[in-house]
XYZ file of C-alpha atoms in Angstrom:
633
model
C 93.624 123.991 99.381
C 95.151 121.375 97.090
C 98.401 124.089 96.182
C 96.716 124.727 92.518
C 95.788 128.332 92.958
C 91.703 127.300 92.518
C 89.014 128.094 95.022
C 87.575 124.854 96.719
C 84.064 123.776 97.504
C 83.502 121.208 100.531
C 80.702 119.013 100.392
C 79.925 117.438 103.586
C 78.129 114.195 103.138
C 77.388 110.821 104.474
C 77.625 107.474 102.775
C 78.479 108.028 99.401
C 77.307 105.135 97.732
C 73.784 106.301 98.706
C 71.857 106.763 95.231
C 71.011 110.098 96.432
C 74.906 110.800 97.559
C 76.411 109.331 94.362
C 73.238 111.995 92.633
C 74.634 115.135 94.893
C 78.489 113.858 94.279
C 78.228 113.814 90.704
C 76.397 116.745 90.061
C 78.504 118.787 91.835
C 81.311 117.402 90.437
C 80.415 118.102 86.707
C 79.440 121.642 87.626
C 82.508 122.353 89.795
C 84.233 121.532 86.791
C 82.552 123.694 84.061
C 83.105 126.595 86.280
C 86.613 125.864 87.460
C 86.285 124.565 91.321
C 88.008 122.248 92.678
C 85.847 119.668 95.156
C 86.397 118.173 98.325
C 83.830 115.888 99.599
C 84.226 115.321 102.954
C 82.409 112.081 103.867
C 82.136 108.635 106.363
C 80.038 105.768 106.435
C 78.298 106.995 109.432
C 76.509 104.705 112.130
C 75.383 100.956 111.731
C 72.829 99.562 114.223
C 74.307 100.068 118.013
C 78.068 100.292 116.763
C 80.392 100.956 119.539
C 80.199 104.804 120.426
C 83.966 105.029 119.806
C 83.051 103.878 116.303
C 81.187 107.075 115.451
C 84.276 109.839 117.169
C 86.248 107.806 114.993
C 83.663 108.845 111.823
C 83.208 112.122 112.235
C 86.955 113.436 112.516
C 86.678 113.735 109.001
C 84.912 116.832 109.252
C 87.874 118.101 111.211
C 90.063 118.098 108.423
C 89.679 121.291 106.193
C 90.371 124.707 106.740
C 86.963 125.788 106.906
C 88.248 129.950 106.110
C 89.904 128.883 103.228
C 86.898 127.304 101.539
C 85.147 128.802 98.855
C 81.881 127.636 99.506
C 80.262 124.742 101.939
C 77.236 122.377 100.920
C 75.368 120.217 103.241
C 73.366 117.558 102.966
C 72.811 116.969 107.202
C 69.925 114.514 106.503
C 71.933 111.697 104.895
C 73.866 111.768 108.207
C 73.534 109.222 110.817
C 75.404 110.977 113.634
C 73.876 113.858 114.816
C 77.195 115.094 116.655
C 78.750 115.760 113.363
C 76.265 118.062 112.534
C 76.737 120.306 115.488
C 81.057 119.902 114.977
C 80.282 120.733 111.281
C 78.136 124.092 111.939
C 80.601 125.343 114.967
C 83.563 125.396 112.440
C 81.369 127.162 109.990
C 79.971 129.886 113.083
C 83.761 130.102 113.728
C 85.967 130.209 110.750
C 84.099 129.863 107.467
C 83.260 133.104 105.171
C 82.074 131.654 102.132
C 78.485 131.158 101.393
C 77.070 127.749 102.474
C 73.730 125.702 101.197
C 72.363 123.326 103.117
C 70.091 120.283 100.472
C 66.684 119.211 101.577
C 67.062 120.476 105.049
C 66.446 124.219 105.688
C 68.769 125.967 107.839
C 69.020 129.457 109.443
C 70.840 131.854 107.630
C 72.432 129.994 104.729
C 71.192 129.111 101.161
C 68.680 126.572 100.548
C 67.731 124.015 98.088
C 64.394 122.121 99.240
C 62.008 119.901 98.004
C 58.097 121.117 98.265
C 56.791 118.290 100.449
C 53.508 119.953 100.878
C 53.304 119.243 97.197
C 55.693 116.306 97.103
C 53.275 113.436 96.868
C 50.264 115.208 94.926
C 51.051 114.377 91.576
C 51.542 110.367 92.306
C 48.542 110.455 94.102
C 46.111 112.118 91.265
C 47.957 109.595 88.919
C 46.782 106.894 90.775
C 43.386 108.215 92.213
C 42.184 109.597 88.179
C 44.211 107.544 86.140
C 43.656 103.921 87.721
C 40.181 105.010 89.724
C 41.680 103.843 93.312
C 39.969 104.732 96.613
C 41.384 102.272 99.248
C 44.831 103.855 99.484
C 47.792 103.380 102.237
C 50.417 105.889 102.921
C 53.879 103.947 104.193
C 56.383 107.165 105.060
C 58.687 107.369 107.482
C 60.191 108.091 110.752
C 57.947 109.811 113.405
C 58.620 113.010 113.730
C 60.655 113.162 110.409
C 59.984 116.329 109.004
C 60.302 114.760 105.765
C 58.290 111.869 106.340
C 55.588 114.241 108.276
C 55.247 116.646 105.246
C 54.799 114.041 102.814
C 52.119 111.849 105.108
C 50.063 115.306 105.355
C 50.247 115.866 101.857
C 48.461 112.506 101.246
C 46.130 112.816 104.058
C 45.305 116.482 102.406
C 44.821 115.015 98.747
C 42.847 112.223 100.045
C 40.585 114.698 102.106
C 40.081 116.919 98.884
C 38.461 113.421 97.689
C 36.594 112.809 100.044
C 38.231 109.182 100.688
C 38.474 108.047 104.206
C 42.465 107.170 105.631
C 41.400 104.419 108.209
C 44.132 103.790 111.289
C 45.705 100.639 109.488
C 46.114 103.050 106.272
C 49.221 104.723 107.753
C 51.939 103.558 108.521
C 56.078 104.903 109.943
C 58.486 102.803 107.821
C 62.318 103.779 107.712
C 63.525 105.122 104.840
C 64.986 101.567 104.645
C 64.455 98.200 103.598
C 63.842 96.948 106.758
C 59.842 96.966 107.684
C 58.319 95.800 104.681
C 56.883 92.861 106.494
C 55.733 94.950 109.004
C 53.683 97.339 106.988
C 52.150 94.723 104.989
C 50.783 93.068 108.190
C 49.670 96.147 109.264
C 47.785 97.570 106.446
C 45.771 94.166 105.893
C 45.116 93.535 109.828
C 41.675 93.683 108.826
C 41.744 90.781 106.551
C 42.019 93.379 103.250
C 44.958 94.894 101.662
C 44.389 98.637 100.193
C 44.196 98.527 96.755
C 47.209 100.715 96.518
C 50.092 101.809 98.775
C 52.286 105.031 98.299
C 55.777 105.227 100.041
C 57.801 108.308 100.542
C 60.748 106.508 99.502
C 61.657 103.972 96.582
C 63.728 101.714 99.099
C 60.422 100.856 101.479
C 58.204 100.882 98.112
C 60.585 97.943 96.679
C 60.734 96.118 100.269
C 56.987 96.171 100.312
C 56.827 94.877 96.907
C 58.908 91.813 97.519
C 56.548 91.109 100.700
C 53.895 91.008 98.597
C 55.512 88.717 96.631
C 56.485 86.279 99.110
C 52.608 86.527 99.898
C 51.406 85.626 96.952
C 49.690 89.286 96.083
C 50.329 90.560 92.523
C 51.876 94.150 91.836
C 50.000 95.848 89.827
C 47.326 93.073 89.741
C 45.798 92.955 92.725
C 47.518 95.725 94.535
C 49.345 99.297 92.888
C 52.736 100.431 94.484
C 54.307 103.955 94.270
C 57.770 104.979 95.368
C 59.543 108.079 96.015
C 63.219 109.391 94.733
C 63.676 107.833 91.644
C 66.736 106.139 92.357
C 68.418 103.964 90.013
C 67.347 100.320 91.000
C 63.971 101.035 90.761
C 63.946 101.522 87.323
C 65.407 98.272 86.388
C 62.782 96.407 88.909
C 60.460 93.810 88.596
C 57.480 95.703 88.118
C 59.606 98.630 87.428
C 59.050 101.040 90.199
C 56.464 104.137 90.003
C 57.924 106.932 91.339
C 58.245 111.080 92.103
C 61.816 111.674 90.253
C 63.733 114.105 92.360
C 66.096 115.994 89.821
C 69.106 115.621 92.491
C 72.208 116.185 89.417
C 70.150 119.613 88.623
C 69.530 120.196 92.959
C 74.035 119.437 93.296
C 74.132 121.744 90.022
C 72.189 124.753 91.800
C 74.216 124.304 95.004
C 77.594 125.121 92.550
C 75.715 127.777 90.842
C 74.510 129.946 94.452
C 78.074 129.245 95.276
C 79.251 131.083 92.694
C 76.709 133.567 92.246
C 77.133 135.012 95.503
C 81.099 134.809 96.233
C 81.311 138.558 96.628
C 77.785 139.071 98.531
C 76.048 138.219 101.422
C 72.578 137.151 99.738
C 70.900 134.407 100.883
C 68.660 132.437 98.407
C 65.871 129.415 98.919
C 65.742 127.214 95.800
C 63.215 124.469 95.106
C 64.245 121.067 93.229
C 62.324 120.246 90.440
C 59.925 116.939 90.516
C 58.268 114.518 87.993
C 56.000 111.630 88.407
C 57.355 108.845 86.789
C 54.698 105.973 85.745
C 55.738 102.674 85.352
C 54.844 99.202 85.605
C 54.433 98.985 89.409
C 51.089 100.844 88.900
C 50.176 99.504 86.140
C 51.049 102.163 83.613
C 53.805 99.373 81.349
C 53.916 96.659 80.279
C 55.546 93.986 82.725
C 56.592 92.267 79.979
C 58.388 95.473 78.023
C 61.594 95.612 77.060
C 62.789 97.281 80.486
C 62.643 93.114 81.984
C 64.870 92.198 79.762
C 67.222 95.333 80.496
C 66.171 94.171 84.164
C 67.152 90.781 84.446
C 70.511 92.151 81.935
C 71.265 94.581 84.655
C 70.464 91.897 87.677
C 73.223 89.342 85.871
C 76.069 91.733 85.542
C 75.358 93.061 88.974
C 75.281 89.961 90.633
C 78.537 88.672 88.737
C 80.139 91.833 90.008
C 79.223 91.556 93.534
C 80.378 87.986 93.746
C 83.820 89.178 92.099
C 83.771 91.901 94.698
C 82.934 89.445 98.068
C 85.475 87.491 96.737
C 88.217 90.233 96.195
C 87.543 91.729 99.320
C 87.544 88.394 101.229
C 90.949 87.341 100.208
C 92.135 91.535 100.654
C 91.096 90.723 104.103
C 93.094 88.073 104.038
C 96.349 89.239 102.632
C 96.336 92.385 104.574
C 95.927 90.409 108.312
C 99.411 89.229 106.866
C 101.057 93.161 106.811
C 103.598 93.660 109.166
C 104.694 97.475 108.341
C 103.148 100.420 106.699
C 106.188 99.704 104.128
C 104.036 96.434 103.033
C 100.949 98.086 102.719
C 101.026 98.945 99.245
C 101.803 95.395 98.514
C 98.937 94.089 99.884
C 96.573 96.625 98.216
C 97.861 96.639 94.494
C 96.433 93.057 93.316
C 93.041 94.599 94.789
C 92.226 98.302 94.026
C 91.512 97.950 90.748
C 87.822 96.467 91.418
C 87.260 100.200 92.580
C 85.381 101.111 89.848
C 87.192 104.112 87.547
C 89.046 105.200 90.357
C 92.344 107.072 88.779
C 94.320 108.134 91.858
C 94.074 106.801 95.699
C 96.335 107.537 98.306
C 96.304 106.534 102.114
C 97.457 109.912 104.543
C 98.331 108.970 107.916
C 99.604 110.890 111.145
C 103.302 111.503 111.524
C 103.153 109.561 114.749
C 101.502 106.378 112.826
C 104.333 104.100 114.313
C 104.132 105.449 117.557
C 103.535 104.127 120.874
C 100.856 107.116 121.767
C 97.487 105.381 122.107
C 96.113 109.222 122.198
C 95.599 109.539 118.357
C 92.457 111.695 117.801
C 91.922 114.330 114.959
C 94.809 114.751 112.286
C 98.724 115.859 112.826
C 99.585 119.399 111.657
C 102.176 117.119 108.994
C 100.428 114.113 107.389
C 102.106 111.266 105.435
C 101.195 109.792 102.332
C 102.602 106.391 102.606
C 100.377 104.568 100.125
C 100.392 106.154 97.138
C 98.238 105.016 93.400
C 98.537 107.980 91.155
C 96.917 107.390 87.689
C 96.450 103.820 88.646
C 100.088 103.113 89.391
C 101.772 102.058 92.152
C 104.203 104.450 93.244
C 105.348 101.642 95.635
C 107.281 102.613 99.206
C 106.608 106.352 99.628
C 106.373 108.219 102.725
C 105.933 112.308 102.064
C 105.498 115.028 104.270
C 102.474 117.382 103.988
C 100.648 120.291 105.937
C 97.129 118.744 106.300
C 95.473 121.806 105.709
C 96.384 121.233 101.577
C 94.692 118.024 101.925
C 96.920 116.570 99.620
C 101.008 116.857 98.441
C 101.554 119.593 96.121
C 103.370 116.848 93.424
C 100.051 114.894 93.503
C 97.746 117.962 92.648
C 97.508 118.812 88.988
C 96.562 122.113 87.846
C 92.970 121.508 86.706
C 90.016 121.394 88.523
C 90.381 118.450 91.550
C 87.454 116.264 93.119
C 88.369 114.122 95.544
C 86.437 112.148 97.969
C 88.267 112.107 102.086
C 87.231 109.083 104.380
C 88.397 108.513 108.050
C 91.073 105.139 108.612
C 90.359 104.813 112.492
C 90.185 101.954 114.733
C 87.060 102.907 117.210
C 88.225 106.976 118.247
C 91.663 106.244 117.146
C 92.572 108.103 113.774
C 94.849 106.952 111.614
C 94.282 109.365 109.044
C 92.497 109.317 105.655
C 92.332 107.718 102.293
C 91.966 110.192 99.496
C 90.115 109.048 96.236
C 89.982 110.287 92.675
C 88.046 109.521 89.739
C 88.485 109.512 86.338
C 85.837 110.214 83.448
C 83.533 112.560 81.854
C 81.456 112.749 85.857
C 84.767 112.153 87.776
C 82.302 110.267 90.025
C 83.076 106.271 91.493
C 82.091 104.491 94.027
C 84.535 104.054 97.393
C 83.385 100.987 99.578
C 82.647 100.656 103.463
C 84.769 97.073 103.340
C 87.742 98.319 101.354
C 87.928 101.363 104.506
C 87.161 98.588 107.070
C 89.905 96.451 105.693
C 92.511 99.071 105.297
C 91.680 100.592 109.286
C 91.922 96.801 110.471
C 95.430 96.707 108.529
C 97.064 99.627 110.044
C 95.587 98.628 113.547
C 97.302 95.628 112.787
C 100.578 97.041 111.831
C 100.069 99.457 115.092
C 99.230 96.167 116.913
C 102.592 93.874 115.891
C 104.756 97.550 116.654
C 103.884 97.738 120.336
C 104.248 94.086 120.539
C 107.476 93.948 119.319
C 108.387 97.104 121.006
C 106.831 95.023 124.241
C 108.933 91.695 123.056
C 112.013 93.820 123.182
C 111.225 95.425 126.230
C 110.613 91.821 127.799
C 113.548 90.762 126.369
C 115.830 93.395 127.535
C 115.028 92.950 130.786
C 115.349 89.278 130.329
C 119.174 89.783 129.276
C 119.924 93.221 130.909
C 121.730 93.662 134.061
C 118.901 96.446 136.104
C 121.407 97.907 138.339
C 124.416 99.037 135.952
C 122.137 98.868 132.250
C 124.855 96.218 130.654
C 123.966 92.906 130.298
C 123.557 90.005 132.455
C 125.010 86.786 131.933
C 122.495 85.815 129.872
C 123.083 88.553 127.601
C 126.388 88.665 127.351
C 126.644 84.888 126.664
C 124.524 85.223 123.659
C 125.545 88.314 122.290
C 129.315 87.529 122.991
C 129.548 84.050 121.629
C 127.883 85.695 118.473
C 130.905 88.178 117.965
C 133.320 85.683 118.954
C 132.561 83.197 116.313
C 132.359 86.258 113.797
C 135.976 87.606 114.408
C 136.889 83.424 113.775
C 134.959 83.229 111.116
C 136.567 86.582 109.533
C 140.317 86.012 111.320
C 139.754 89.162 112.919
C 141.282 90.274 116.082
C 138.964 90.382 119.271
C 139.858 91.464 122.824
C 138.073 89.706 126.192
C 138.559 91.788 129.451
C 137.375 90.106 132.644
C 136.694 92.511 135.183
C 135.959 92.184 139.290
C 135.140 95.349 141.565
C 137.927 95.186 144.658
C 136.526 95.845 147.791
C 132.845 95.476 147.294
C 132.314 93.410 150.709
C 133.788 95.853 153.095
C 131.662 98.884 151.184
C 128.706 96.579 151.641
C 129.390 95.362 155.244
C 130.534 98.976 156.654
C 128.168 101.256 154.221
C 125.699 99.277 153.697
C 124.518 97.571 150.566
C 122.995 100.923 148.912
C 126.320 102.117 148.820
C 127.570 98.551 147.313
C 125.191 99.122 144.372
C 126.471 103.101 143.496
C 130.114 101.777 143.808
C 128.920 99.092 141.347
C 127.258 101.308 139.003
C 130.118 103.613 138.637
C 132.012 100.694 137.802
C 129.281 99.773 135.055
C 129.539 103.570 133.906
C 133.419 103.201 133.450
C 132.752 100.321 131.101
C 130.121 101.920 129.372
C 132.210 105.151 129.220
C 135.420 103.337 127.523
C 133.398 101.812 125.111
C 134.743 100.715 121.656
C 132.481 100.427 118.671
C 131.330 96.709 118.886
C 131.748 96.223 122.474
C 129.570 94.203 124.611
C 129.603 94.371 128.187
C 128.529 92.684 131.002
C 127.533 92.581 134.747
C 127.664 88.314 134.861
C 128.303 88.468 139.098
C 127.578 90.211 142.475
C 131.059 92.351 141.261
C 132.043 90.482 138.064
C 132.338 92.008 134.857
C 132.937 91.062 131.378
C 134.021 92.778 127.994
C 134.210 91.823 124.619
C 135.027 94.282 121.502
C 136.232 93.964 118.031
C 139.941 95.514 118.027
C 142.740 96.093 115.725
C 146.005 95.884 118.459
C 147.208 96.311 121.782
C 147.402 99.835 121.472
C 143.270 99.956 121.710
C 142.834 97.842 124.461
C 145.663 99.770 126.779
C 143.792 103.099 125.514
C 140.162 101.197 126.634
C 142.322 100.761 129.974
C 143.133 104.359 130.441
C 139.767 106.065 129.691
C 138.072 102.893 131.944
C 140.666 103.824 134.939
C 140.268 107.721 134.212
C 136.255 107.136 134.590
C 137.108 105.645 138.296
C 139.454 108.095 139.345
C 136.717 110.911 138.375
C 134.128 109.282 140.350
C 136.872 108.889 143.352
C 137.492 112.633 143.478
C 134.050 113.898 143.133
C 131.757 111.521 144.633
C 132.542 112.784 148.154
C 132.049 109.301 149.365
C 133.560 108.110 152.315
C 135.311 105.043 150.141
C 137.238 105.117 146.961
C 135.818 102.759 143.756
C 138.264 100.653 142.399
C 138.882 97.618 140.093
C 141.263 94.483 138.526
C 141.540 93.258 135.185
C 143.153 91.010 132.581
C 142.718 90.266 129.584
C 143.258 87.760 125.873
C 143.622 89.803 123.047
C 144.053 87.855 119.462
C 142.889 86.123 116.544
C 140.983 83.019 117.611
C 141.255 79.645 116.282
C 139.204 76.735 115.292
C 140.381 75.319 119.162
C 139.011 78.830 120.743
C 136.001 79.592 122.782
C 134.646 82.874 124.285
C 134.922 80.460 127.688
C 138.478 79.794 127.018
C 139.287 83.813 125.854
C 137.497 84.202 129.809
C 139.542 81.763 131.592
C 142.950 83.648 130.519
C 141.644 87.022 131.243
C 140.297 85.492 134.946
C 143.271 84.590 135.409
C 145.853 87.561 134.343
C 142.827 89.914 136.390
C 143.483 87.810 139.504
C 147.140 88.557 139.354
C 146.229 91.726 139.006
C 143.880 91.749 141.649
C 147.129 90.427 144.301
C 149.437 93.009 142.962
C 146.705 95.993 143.474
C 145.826 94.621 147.196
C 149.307 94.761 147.857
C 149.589 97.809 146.542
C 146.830 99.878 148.127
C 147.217 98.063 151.196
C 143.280 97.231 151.420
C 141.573 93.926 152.703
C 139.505 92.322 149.704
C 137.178 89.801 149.704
């Protein structure tokens, strides 16, 4: 993978700009590095609410991508993802093709390596903090999901440490939150339904600890004042809260470290290893333990300014991206409408958009990835490499001129519309972590775009269908009258404009009635046709012709003398004769003309160029039923 001769680690991963994703991502990165992998992290933005199911096929194809034998090692981390089928697609390619040793983060699995966290210890050390540091009793326990194991293991590690008390944990003392932001309200009601809150409440994750806090708030009940607040995770935000937030730190940077290190460690053997994170109880000022007034407000309310002036520059980017990308036509304008944009990602260095070779297409059966991708969008250190489209094997990931020689991370997200793929975008970093931040709107945006551009193709391909038929004689495949009076008059005016010769031939069947009256009108259609092929068959470069009667015919062509017309004559007459002899019809096919041949004048008209033709082909058409001795119409 990625054509420069290093082994490759896969991380398989869900929302990325998860704290505990961005943790994993950059941890592995760094290490990957130091020890000379390259990284692929394989990863979507997984399931929101009741999304359309097509939504989530479209999601997980991502996991479809890599050559799972040629990877040099696999980690998971199956419980940031939101689509259980993924898991079970992800563990069949590994049962079938992969080699290489795989660990699986925070969620043990059969027969691989594992990195865990201790959750029968997990919430001990918060909960002596606050039970013989701050002398609390009344204590609530928010975790979450039932049945979580997660959530499970941490709510009987509180009810454990609160039985080695000896403090009761009433019914409205527990409660299943989310893992989210979401139930904060909720909670709240439910652990004062008695008329009391607890005086403190410990949640197995830093997210529900922060929503509870800002209930709270809104209910006029001080944190740490009148009620203490614990999180779990240690991500980021908390930190910079208002009361910072209490927490058990996870180490995840050292937990992505050890996943690169078993890798490594056991590339020639079979061993299987069980590793435990590491864990620290963080006080801060949401149980009291600092000062609310310490200098970590002010790096607070610093940190809440720049953030919020970012994310207003972001809605705003992304709003009008929206907006100048419903205006792309082609994949060729893509680029265009992305440059002014993509650089509000964050420290990204190269990005590149891969899609199927059948991207233009009229299939609507685009699932998974073709065996040859595209890159047709194309940023390589930050510059616009403008109108590319190059070939690639999909199982490199990437093209072979994009892919330097040291150690590559790179971060692959689906472009789909519902279960249509598109392809992927491919991301790249730049710094000491090689670790940014790719965002569910800029993906959204691009996969409307290309459906889009997909959208206006088959329309236009339906517009010209519509409109061929519209101009387009059905029975012979030249055109009608319609047709040939607006793509004639165009060339006509052309060859006055330029003084150029041009040559009108008008053309009538002889003997159509009698076919149609004695064989029947089935047989007055082949005998047409074959006069339609004849015309067809002669053609010059430039010509247009025409079916504009029951058995009139019409042709127009750019021409430098006589000699070319009497040679479009011969091969036209030769075409008849061939269908005469072999046809084994009971009738012969056969046919008048005349025809105008010149420069035109300002005082010329395609209708006058007609008339004289019409009229030297009706000659004809006396002299020929003399000739052959046959009743015409």
């Amino acid at each position: 993978m990625f054509s420069n001769g290093r082994k490759t680690i896969g991380l398989f991963i869900f929302n990325p700009h998860g704290d505990f994703q961005k943790r994993i991502c950059r941890g592995m990165a760094v290490r990957a590095e130091q020890l000379g992998y390259n990284l692929a992290i394989f990863t979507s933005f997984g399931k929101y609410g009741s999304i359309d199911r097509g939504y989530e096929i479209g999601e997980i194809m991502i996991y479809d991508l890599p050559q799972y034998d040629k990877l040099a090692g696999i980690v998971l981390a199956f419980d940031t993802f939101s689509i259980p089928e993924a898991k079970e697609r992800i563990l069949e390619h590994i049962e079938k093709s992969a080699s290489c040793p795989v660990v699986s983060l925070r969620e043990p699995l059969d027969g691989v390596n594992n990195i865990l966290i201790n959750e029968t210890v997990s919430m001990d050390g918060v909960m002596r903090h606050i039970i013989e540091h701050h002398g609390k009793k009344d204590i609530a326990m928010m975790t979450g999901q039932r049945g979580r194991e997660d959530a499970e293991a941490r709510l009987e590690c509180f009810r454990k440490t609160m039985a080695e008390y000896g403090y009761p944990v009433r019914e409205n003392r527990v409660f299943y939150g989310d893992f989210w932001r979401a139930k904060g309200p909720e909670a709240c009601d439910w652990f004062c339904q008695d008329g009391t809150y607890p005086e403190a409440i410990l949640c197995a994750n830093d997210y529900m600890a922060l929503a509870v806090i800002d209930e709270l708030s809104q209910r006029g009940i001080r944190v740490p004042e009148d009620v203490l607040v614990t999180g779990y995770d240690g991500v980021e935000e908390g930190e910079y809260y208002d009361p910072s937030l209490s927490t058990v730190c996870i180490d995840f940077m050292d937990m992505a470290s050890k996943a690169v290190d078993l890798i490594h460690r056991h590339q020639d053997d079979d061993e299987i290893e069980t590793l435990n994170a590491s864990s620290v109880v963080i006080p801060r000022a949401s149980c009291g333990c600092l000062d609310k007034n310490s200098f970590s407000v002010a790096i607070h309310k610093s940190r809440i300014h720049k953030n919020e002036a970012s994310r207003d520059n972001l809605d705003m980017q992304f709003n009008f991206l929206t907006i100048d990308l419903s205006g792309v036509r082609t994949i060729e304008e893509l680029h265009k409408g992305l440059s002014t944009y993509i650089y509000n990602i964050e420290k990204f260095q190269n990005y590149f958009i891969c899609l199927r070779d059948d991207i233009e297409g009229k299939s609507d059966d685009m699932h998974g990835y073709t065996e040859q991708m595209h890159v047709r969008v194309a940023f390589r250190d930050r510059e616009n490499l403008g109108d590319v489209d190059i070939p690639f094997d999909r199982h490199v990931l990437l093209p072979k001129e994009f892919v330097s020689e040291e150690p590559q991370c790179y971060f692959f997200i689906p472009l789909h519309y519902l279960d249509n793929s598109f392809g992927y975008e491919a991301y790249s970093f730049h710094g000491e972590e090689r670790y940014g931040k790719p965002y569910v709107r800029w993906n959204i945006s691009v996969s409307n775009a290309i459906y889009n551009i997909r959208f206006c193709i088959k329309m236009n391909d339906l517009i010209s269908e519509l409109e061929n038929m519209y101009i387009q004689d059905v029975l012979t495949g030249l055109y009608n009258r319609r047709g040939f009076e607006k793509y004639a008059r165009m060339q006509f005016s052309q060859a006055r404009a330029k003084d150029s010769t041009v040559c009108v031939i008008g053309i009538d069947m002889d003997g159509l009635k009698p076919i149609n009256d004695i064989y029947g009108h089935h047989e007055g259609d082949s005998a047409l046709r074959a006069v339609g092929y004849a015309i067809q068959e002669a053609s010059l470069l430039g010509q247009i012709g025409a079916r504009i009667g029951g058995d009139e015919f019409e042709v127009i062509f750019p021409c430098d003398n006589e000699e070319d017309v009497r040679e479009w004559i011969r091969v036209f007459e030769k075409s008849l004769d061939k269908f005469n002899k072999k046809s084994g019809k009971p009738y012969e096919v056969h046919a008048s003309w005349g025809y105008e041949l010149g420069i035109p004048t300002a005082n010329d008209t395609i209708a006058s160029y007609m008339r004289v033709a019409d009229d030297k082909m009706y000659k004809n058409k006396i002299v020929n039923k003399s000739r052959r001795k046959e009743t015409f119409r």
